[in-house]
Each structure stands twice: as C-alpha cells, then as structure tokens.
Short mmCIF file of C-alpha atoms in Angstrom, two decimals:
data_model
loop_
_atom_site.label_atom_id
_atom_site.label_comp_id
_atom_site.label_asym_id
_atom_site.label_seq_id
_atom_site.Cartn_x
_atom_site.Cartn_y
_atom_site.Cartn_z
CA MET N 1143 198.81 52.97 136.23
CA THR N 1144 201.26 55.63 135.47
CA ALA N 1145 200.25 59.25 135.02
CA GLU N 1146 201.31 59.11 131.38
CA ALA N 1147 199.01 56.15 130.66
CA ALA N 1148 196.11 57.86 132.37
CA ASN N 1149 196.59 61.00 130.30
CA GLY N 1150 196.65 58.92 127.11
CA ARG N 1151 193.38 57.24 128.02
CA LYS N 1152 191.78 60.63 128.64
CA ARG N 1153 192.97 61.90 125.28
CA ARG N 1154 191.52 58.86 123.49
CA ARG N 1155 188.15 59.31 125.23
CA TRP N 1156 188.16 63.01 124.30
CA TRP N 1157 188.87 62.29 120.63
CA THR N 1158 186.25 59.56 120.61
CA SER N 1159 183.68 62.03 121.93
CA ILE N 1160 184.67 64.59 119.31
CA ILE N 1161 184.34 62.00 116.52
CA LEU N 1162 180.93 60.86 117.79
CA LEU N 1163 179.71 64.44 118.00
CA CYS N 1164 180.85 65.12 114.43
CA CYS N 1165 179.08 61.99 113.24
CA LEU N 1166 175.88 63.08 114.96
CA LEU N 1167 176.11 66.55 113.44
CA ALA N 1168 176.73 65.11 109.98
CA ALA N 1169 173.79 62.74 110.35
CA ALA N 1170 171.58 65.62 111.48
CA GLY N 1171 172.71 67.66 108.46
CA VAL N 1172 171.92 64.84 106.06
CA TRP N 1173 168.52 64.33 107.68
CA TRP N 1174 167.80 68.05 107.46
CA LEU N 1175 168.72 68.05 103.76
CA VAL N 1176 166.72 65.02 102.75
CA HIS N 1177 163.76 65.38 105.12
CA PRO N 1178 160.86 67.27 103.45
CA LYS N 1179 160.31 70.70 104.97
CA ALA N 1180 156.93 72.31 105.39
CA PRO N 1181 156.67 75.17 102.85
CA ALA N 1182 156.26 78.69 104.16
CA VAL N 1183 153.06 80.35 102.95
CA GLN N 1184 151.34 83.68 103.33
CA LEU N 1185 147.64 83.76 104.17
CA VAL N 1186 144.84 86.16 103.33
CA THR N 1187 141.39 86.26 104.92
CA VAL N 1188 138.24 85.97 102.82
CA ARG N 1189 136.40 89.27 103.33
CA ARG N 1190 133.09 90.80 102.35
CA GLN N 1191 133.13 93.59 99.79
CA THR N 1192 130.85 95.28 97.27
CA MET N 1193 131.87 94.26 93.76
CA GLN N 1194 130.90 96.08 90.58
CA ASN N 1195 131.27 94.90 87.01
CA GLN N 1196 132.55 98.03 85.28
CA ILE N 1197 132.93 98.47 81.54
CA PHE N 1198 135.39 101.26 80.83
CA THR N 1199 136.00 102.24 77.22
CA ALA N 1200 136.46 105.17 74.87
CA GLY N 1201 133.76 106.55 72.61
CA THR N 1202 133.15 109.25 70.01
CA VAL N 1203 130.58 112.04 70.07
CA LYS N 1204 128.35 111.64 67.02
CA PRO N 1205 124.98 113.05 65.89
CA THR N 1206 121.85 111.01 66.38
CA GLN N 1207 120.68 112.18 62.92
CA ARG N 1208 122.97 112.55 59.93
CA GLN N 1209 122.21 113.31 56.29
CA VAL N 1210 125.09 112.86 53.87
CA VAL N 1211 124.84 113.84 50.21
CA MET N 1212 127.35 112.20 47.86
CA MET N 1213 128.04 113.32 44.31
CA ASP N 1214 127.15 109.93 42.84
CA GLN N 1215 123.71 110.11 44.45
CA LEU N 1216 122.65 113.16 42.44
CA SER N 1217 120.12 112.74 39.64
CA ALA N 1218 121.53 115.75 37.76
CA PRO N 1219 124.75 117.80 37.78
CA PHE N 1220 125.42 119.94 40.88
CA ASP N 1221 124.62 123.63 40.43
CA HIS N 1222 124.92 125.44 43.76
CA PHE N 1223 124.39 125.28 47.52
CA ASP N 1224 121.31 126.96 48.95
CA VAL N 1225 122.75 127.08 52.50
CA ALA N 1226 126.10 127.80 54.14
CA THR N 1227 128.32 125.78 56.48
CA GLY N 1228 127.21 126.26 60.07
CA GLN N 1229 123.74 127.42 59.09
CA THR N 1230 120.74 126.12 61.00
CA VAL N 1231 118.06 124.76 58.66
CA GLN N 1232 114.54 123.45 59.01
CA SER N 1233 113.15 120.16 57.82
CA GLY N 1234 112.26 120.37 54.12
CA GLN N 1235 114.48 123.38 53.43
CA ALA N 1236 116.47 123.31 50.16
CA LEU N 1237 120.14 122.45 50.69
CA ILE N 1238 121.40 121.94 47.13
CA THR N 1239 120.10 122.96 43.72
CA LEU N 1240 120.94 120.75 40.75
CA GLU N 1241 121.21 121.94 37.14
CA ASN N 1242 117.51 122.47 36.29
CA SER N 1243 117.21 124.94 33.41
CA SER N 1244 115.27 122.46 31.24
CA GLN N 1245 112.98 121.50 34.16
CA ALA N 1246 112.37 125.20 34.92
CA ALA N 1247 111.53 125.89 31.26
CA ALA N 1248 109.19 122.90 31.16
CA LEU N 1249 107.50 124.10 34.35
CA THR N 1250 107.03 127.60 32.95
CA ALA N 1251 105.53 126.19 29.74
CA ALA N 1252 103.23 123.90 31.72
CA ARG N 1253 102.00 126.81 33.82
CA GLN N 1254 101.30 128.83 30.68
CA THR N 1255 99.42 125.91 29.14
CA GLU N 1256 97.34 125.57 32.31
CA THR N 1257 96.58 129.30 32.30
CA SER N 1258 95.54 129.15 28.64
CA ALA N 1259 93.34 126.12 29.34
CA GLU N 1260 91.71 127.89 32.29
CA ASN N 1261 90.97 130.93 30.10
CA THR N 1262 89.51 128.76 27.33
CA LEU N 1263 87.28 126.96 29.83
CA ALA N 1264 86.14 130.23 31.38
CA GLN N 1265 85.27 131.62 27.94
CA ALA N 1266 83.40 128.45 26.94
CA GLN N 1267 81.45 128.47 30.20
CA ALA N 1268 80.57 132.18 29.76
CA GLU N 1269 79.30 131.60 26.22
CA TYR N 1270 77.31 128.60 27.43
CA GLN N 1271 75.69 130.60 30.22
CA ALA N 1272 74.84 133.50 27.86
CA ALA N 1273 73.38 131.30 25.11
CA SER N 1274 69.67 130.69 24.63
CA ALA N 1275 68.12 127.39 25.51
CA VAL N 1276 68.19 126.45 21.84
CA MET N 1277 71.96 127.08 21.51
CA LYS N 1278 73.09 125.54 24.85
CA PRO N 1279 73.19 121.94 23.55
CA GLN N 1280 75.51 123.05 20.73
CA LEU N 1281 77.88 124.87 23.16
CA TYR N 1282 77.96 122.11 25.81
CA ALA N 1283 80.51 120.10 23.79
CA ALA N 1284 82.87 123.10 23.75
CA VAL N 1285 82.68 123.34 27.55
CA ALA N 1286 83.36 119.60 27.94
CA ASN N 1287 86.37 119.78 25.61
CA ALA N 1288 87.74 122.77 27.51
CA GLN N 1289 87.38 120.89 30.82
CA THR N 1290 89.25 117.92 29.38
CA ALA N 1291 92.04 120.18 28.06
CA LEU N 1292 92.39 121.83 31.48
CA ALA N 1293 92.63 118.47 33.25
CA GLN N 1294 95.38 117.42 30.83
CA ALA N 1295 97.21 120.73 31.35
CA GLN N 1296 97.02 120.33 35.12
CA ALA N 1297 98.41 116.78 34.89
CA GLN N 1298 101.30 118.04 32.78
CA LEU N 1299 101.89 120.85 35.27
CA ASN N 1300 102.02 118.36 38.16
CA GLN N 1301 104.58 116.28 36.29
CA ALA N 1302 106.67 119.32 35.45
CA GLN N 1303 106.48 120.51 39.06
CA ALA N 1304 107.61 117.09 40.34
CA ALA N 1305 110.54 117.03 37.89
CA TYR N 1306 111.53 120.54 38.97
CA ASN N 1307 111.21 119.67 42.68
CA ALA N 1308 113.51 116.68 42.15
CA THR N 1309 116.33 119.05 41.26
CA PHE N 1310 116.52 120.19 44.90
CA ILE N 1311 118.10 118.22 47.75
CA ARG N 1312 116.15 119.09 50.89
CA ALA N 1313 116.79 118.68 54.61
CA GLN N 1314 115.33 115.48 55.99
CA PHE N 1315 115.22 116.99 59.48
CA SER N 1316 116.00 120.24 61.28
CA GLY N 1317 119.69 120.65 62.07
CA THR N 1318 123.00 122.31 61.22
CA VAL N 1319 125.02 122.17 58.02
CA LEU N 1320 128.29 120.59 59.12
CA THR N 1321 130.32 120.55 55.90
CA GLU N 1322 130.10 121.64 52.27
CA ASN N 1323 132.40 120.39 49.54
CA PRO N 1324 131.39 121.46 46.02
CA GLY N 1325 133.95 119.15 44.41
CA GLY N 1326 132.75 116.05 46.26
CA LEU N 1327 136.37 114.86 46.70
CA ASP N 1328 138.86 114.87 49.57
CA SER N 1329 142.51 115.94 49.37
CA GLN N 1330 143.48 112.48 48.11
CA GLY N 1331 140.93 112.54 45.32
CA ASN N 1332 138.58 110.10 46.99
CA ALA N 1333 134.82 110.54 47.11
CA ALA N 1334 133.75 112.75 50.01
CA PRO N 1335 130.38 114.16 51.11
CA LEU N 1336 129.13 117.02 48.99
CA LEU N 1337 127.19 118.21 52.01
CA GLU N 1338 126.63 116.87 55.52
CA LEU N 1339 123.74 117.85 57.76
CA VAL N 1340 123.56 116.81 61.41
CA GLY N 1341 120.66 116.88 63.83
CA ARG N 1342 120.47 118.93 66.99
CA GLN N 1343 120.94 116.02 69.39
CA ASN N 1344 124.25 114.18 69.89
CA GLU N 1345 125.15 110.82 71.37
CA VAL N 1346 128.27 108.87 72.32
CA VAL N 1347 129.01 105.81 70.19
CA LEU N 1348 131.07 103.00 71.73
CA ASP N 1349 132.59 99.81 70.39
CA VAL N 1350 132.69 97.22 73.18
CA SER N 1351 133.76 93.60 73.18
CA GLU N 1352 131.26 90.80 72.74
CA VAL N 1353 131.99 89.69 76.32
CA ASP N 1354 131.05 93.11 77.71
CA ALA N 1355 128.14 93.75 75.34
CA VAL N 1356 126.06 90.85 76.69
CA HIS N 1357 125.98 92.57 80.10
CA LEU N 1358 124.62 95.87 78.77
CA ARG N 1359 120.96 96.83 78.71
CA LYS N 1360 119.00 99.87 77.59
CA GLY N 1361 118.68 102.43 80.37
CA MET N 1362 121.91 101.59 82.21
CA SER N 1363 123.67 104.65 83.61
CA ALA N 1364 126.95 105.74 82.01
CA ASP N 1365 129.48 108.23 83.38
CA ILE N 1366 131.08 110.31 80.63
CA THR N 1367 134.32 112.31 80.95
CA SER N 1368 136.45 114.22 78.46
CA GLU N 1369 140.07 115.31 78.61
CA ALA N 1370 138.93 118.54 76.95
CA PHE N 1371 136.77 119.28 80.02
CA PRO N 1372 138.88 118.19 83.03
CA GLY N 1373 137.01 117.64 86.25
CA LYS N 1374 133.64 117.35 84.50
CA THR N 1375 131.44 114.25 84.52
CA TRP N 1376 128.14 113.84 82.72
CA THR N 1377 125.61 111.06 83.25
CA GLY N 1378 124.21 109.43 80.14
CA HIS N 1379 122.19 106.28 79.56
CA VAL N 1380 122.58 103.30 77.27
CA GLN N 1381 120.19 103.88 74.38
CA THR N 1382 120.82 100.94 72.07
CA VAL N 1383 123.01 97.83 72.00
CA ALA N 1384 123.52 96.41 68.52
CA SER N 1385 122.16 92.90 68.04
CA PHE N 1386 125.22 91.88 66.00
CA ALA N 1387 129.01 92.18 66.15
CA THR N 1388 131.54 93.30 63.57
CA GLU N 1389 135.25 92.49 63.42
CA ASP N 1390 137.84 95.18 64.06
CA SER N 1391 141.25 95.32 62.37
CA SER N 1392 142.59 92.63 64.71
CA GLY N 1393 139.69 90.27 64.03
CA THR N 1394 138.07 90.81 67.44
CA GLY N 1395 134.30 91.03 67.59
CA GLN N 1396 133.03 94.49 68.53
CA VAL N 1397 129.46 95.58 69.28
CA GLU N 1398 128.22 99.15 68.79
CA VAL N 1399 126.61 100.72 71.84
CA ASP N 1400 124.91 104.13 71.65
CA VAL N 1401 124.77 106.26 74.81
CA ALA N 1402 122.28 109.13 75.07
CA VAL N 1403 123.84 112.28 76.53
CA PRO N 1404 122.11 114.81 78.81
CA LYS N 1405 120.66 118.08 77.56
CA GLY N 1406 123.33 120.74 77.15
CA PHE N 1407 126.16 118.23 76.71
CA PRO N 1408 129.00 120.53 75.58
CA VAL N 1409 131.53 118.13 74.05
CA PRO N 1410 131.68 118.84 70.28
CA LEU N 1411 131.11 116.34 67.50
CA GLY N 1412 134.03 114.07 66.76
CA TYR N 1413 135.63 114.42 70.21
CA GLN N 1414 136.83 111.34 72.07
CA VAL N 1415 135.35 110.72 75.52
CA ASN N 1416 135.76 108.07 78.22
CA VAL N 1417 132.72 106.11 79.34
CA ASN N 1418 132.30 104.01 82.48
CA ILE N 1419 129.22 101.78 82.74
CA VAL N 1420 128.41 99.74 85.86
CA SER N 1421 126.63 96.72 84.42
CA ALA N 1422 126.25 94.84 87.73
CA SER N 1423 126.74 95.49 91.45
CA HIS N 1424 126.83 92.84 94.23
CA THR N 1425 126.85 94.08 97.83
CA LYS N 1426 128.94 92.49 100.62
CA VAL N 1427 129.93 89.31 98.82
CA PRO N 1428 132.93 87.04 99.63
CA VAL N 1429 136.03 88.35 97.88
CA ILE N 1430 139.62 87.10 97.52
CA PRO N 1431 142.68 88.43 95.63
CA TYR N 1432 143.41 87.07 92.19
CA ASP N 1433 146.76 85.85 93.53
CA ALA N 1434 145.00 83.24 95.68
CA LEU N 1435 143.55 81.42 92.67
CA VAL N 1436 144.98 78.28 91.09
CA GLN N 1437 143.62 77.42 87.65
CA GLN N 1438 142.80 73.80 86.94
CA GLY N 1439 141.83 73.60 83.30
CA SER N 1440 138.75 75.79 82.96
CA ALA N 1441 138.04 75.64 86.72
CA TYR N 1442 139.62 77.38 89.71
CA GLU N 1443 140.55 76.33 93.22
CA VAL N 1444 142.20 77.77 96.32
CA PHE N 1445 144.14 76.31 99.24
CA VAL N 1446 142.26 76.84 102.50
CA TYR N 1447 144.38 76.87 105.68
CA ARG N 1448 143.08 74.72 108.54
CA GLN N 1449 145.07 73.73 111.67
CA GLY N 1450 148.52 73.84 110.09
CA ARG N 1451 147.57 72.19 106.81
CA VAL N 1452 146.04 73.29 103.51
CA GLN N 1453 143.05 71.84 101.74
CA ALA N 1454 142.33 72.32 98.02
CA GLN N 1455 138.88 73.84 97.53
CA SER N 1456 137.09 74.35 94.23
CA VAL N 1457 135.49 77.78 93.87
CA THR N 1458 132.97 79.43 91.55
CA LEU N 1459 133.73 83.00 90.57
CA GLY N 1460 131.47 85.99 90.01
CA ILE N 1461 132.26 89.64 89.33
CA THR N 1462 135.91 90.41 88.71
CA GLY N 1463 137.66 93.64 89.70
CA THR N 1464 141.12 95.04 89.08
CA ASP N 1465 142.85 92.89 91.73
CA ALA N 1466 140.09 90.85 93.41
CA VAL N 1467 137.29 88.51 92.46
CA GLU N 1468 133.92 87.56 93.91
CA VAL N 1469 133.51 83.95 95.07
CA THR N 1470 129.93 82.77 94.66
CA GLN N 1471 130.53 79.19 95.86
CA GLY N 1472 133.24 77.40 97.83
CA LEU N 1473 134.28 79.92 100.50
CA THR N 1474 132.80 81.81 103.42
CA PRO N 1475 134.00 85.10 104.90
CA GLY N 1476 136.59 84.66 107.64
CA GLU N 1477 138.30 81.62 106.12
CA GLN N 1478 142.01 81.92 105.32
CA VAL N 1479 143.46 80.99 101.95
CA VAL N 1480 147.03 80.80 100.68
CA LEU N 1481 148.25 83.82 98.75
CA ASN N 1482 150.47 83.00 95.76
CA PRO N 1483 150.47 79.22 96.44
CA PRO N 1484 153.98 77.80 95.87
CA SER N 1485 154.44 75.43 92.98
CA GLY N 1486 153.91 71.84 94.05
CA LEU N 1487 151.69 72.61 97.03
CA THR N 1488 149.37 69.64 97.51
CA ASN N 1489 146.09 68.95 99.23
CA GLY N 1490 146.54 68.14 102.92
CA GLU N 1491 150.18 69.30 103.07
CA ALA N 1492 151.54 70.83 106.29
CA VAL N 1493 152.70 74.44 105.94
CA ASN N 1494 154.42 77.12 107.95
CA VAL N 1495 152.68 80.47 108.03
CA ARG N 1496 154.83 83.53 107.46
CA ASP N 1497 153.94 87.14 107.86
#
C-alpha cells in the first residue's frame, strides 16, 4: 500500500470518529433535554417555638359613665346652666334649669296654703283644748275639718314640689361637665348635646373582628400604648366583650370590647391608643414558616424530605404568627420540609437540595 493510500485511510477513520462523537454528543443533549430532572428545593427544619395569638388593634379612650342631655329630651324650654364646663359635680346636683316660673309660683302658693291650713288647725286645736267638756263635742268637727284641709294642702304642696323639681336636670353620678351648648346644635345645624357629663373613670373601647372576639375573655391582660406618650405602656384588662356584632362601613362584623385602664391613666378622653391583647400562648410547639404550606381546598399539607424524595403530609394548624404557624398534628420537631414548594411537585418525587 502506498503512503498516499494509508494517509487517506487514516483521514477517513479520523472523520468517522469525529462524526460518531458528534452523534453521541447530540444524543446526550437530546436525552438531557427530554429526561425529567429532579427539581431543586430548599429545606427548612421543623423547630420548637413559643407561639402567641396576639390581637393588635386601635381603640378610643371613653368614659365608663356618660350623661348626655339633648334639647328634644327637655320637658320645658331651656332657661340656664347651673354649672360650668370643666366643673366637678356631685351626684344629684342641678346641671340645667328649665323655664319654671309657673311651677315656682304654684309652689309658693301651695306653701302658703299649707301654712294657712297649719294655722287654722292649730287654732281649732287650741279652742278645742280650752273649751269646757260641754262645748268640746261641738268643736271637734272644726278640728277634724282643719286636719282634712291640711292633708289636702300638703298633697297639693307635694305635687307642686314634684312639678318644680322636674324643671331641673340633675347629675346621675359624680363627674365632670365635659361640654355645654346652650343652642343644642352643632356648626352644621344638627342636633348636638346641650350638656355632657362624664364620670371619673375612663376605659378604652375597641372594635375587633368577629374572628378575634371569640378568643377574648373578661380579665385578659391588655398592653396599651399612645403616640402622645412615647415609650409608655400601661396594663389594662378586658372588662366586657359584647355578645353581638355590628357591621362597619365595609359590611364587616365588628364586636365592641371594653378594656379597663389602671388608676391614674393619663391619656385624655377621645385620644386614640393602640392595644395588644395576648389571647393564647402555647409553649415550645412545632412551628414552620408559612411559605412551607400548600393549601388543598380548606386543608393544608407540606412536603417532608426523606432520603432524597419528598412526601406530601397533611397538617393541622394552630396559632398563627406574622411569618410562622403552629402545627398541632402531622409533623414533629427535627423533620425537614420544603420551603416554597415548586409548582408541580408531587408526592414521592426525587429532589435535589440546594442551599
């Protein structure tokens, strides 16, 4: 064989090898494209943690006792105030005097009638006592008539006194006069309190959702803060939880909750405060991030990592926090679950773990 023929054979073998190698590479590329790849997942370990169910909402400082007098509630025209705004008053003290000139005149006349009847009775009794035994029977009728007249005068006086007393609006409790408005109208011409009296004790009134309200009970501790008093926290207690809900402007059910404040609470009436109530606390319970959950209808599950594969596991949830949730059934501390499970991840699928 000539040298030229030998070189040609070598070239053909070389090109054949190149072509075979290219075919193998192409086949490997096709296989790599069509062969399913194990998805890369990130794992998180189920840990123990104390979880608290916290209800955080805003409230308003309001009085526990409040007496509001409206113009349309008056039985006679308004005459004058007997107290001033900011004045401290005692229970039963006159707040407002209504127009009562006729009642005062009737009371004066009734008192005069009673005095006259008392004098007549006294005179009749004196004459009876001074009379002889023969004359006493004749004078007894005069004494009896005088007694009857006095009883009638006293009854009329009681009626006149009651009518006169009704022309005063009195304090139903001891407190402070908050507002006075002799016109009984606001700046828009709408009916407004003629006078408002508030008691000496305040409270914080909250509107919480129906979902939160069912977890609240009388006596639960409540932390109160106010932007007007930075750095200050007061501890109050849930006093009452309304047994019914009302709709707010958006149609959401809201329940009124009243929180008793400590003695010396300095935040003024009408101020907004923030209230944090811990309605439940579970110590050292299994906890996972929200991002590990997969919702299946109304239920939840997670993907547990075991020996290179994942297994779907149904879980029951407990207290929820800002970024984590308690697992009451389905997981134990130390297990690893997939964080942000990729779409399409299936039970039993092999996965690659990434950092």
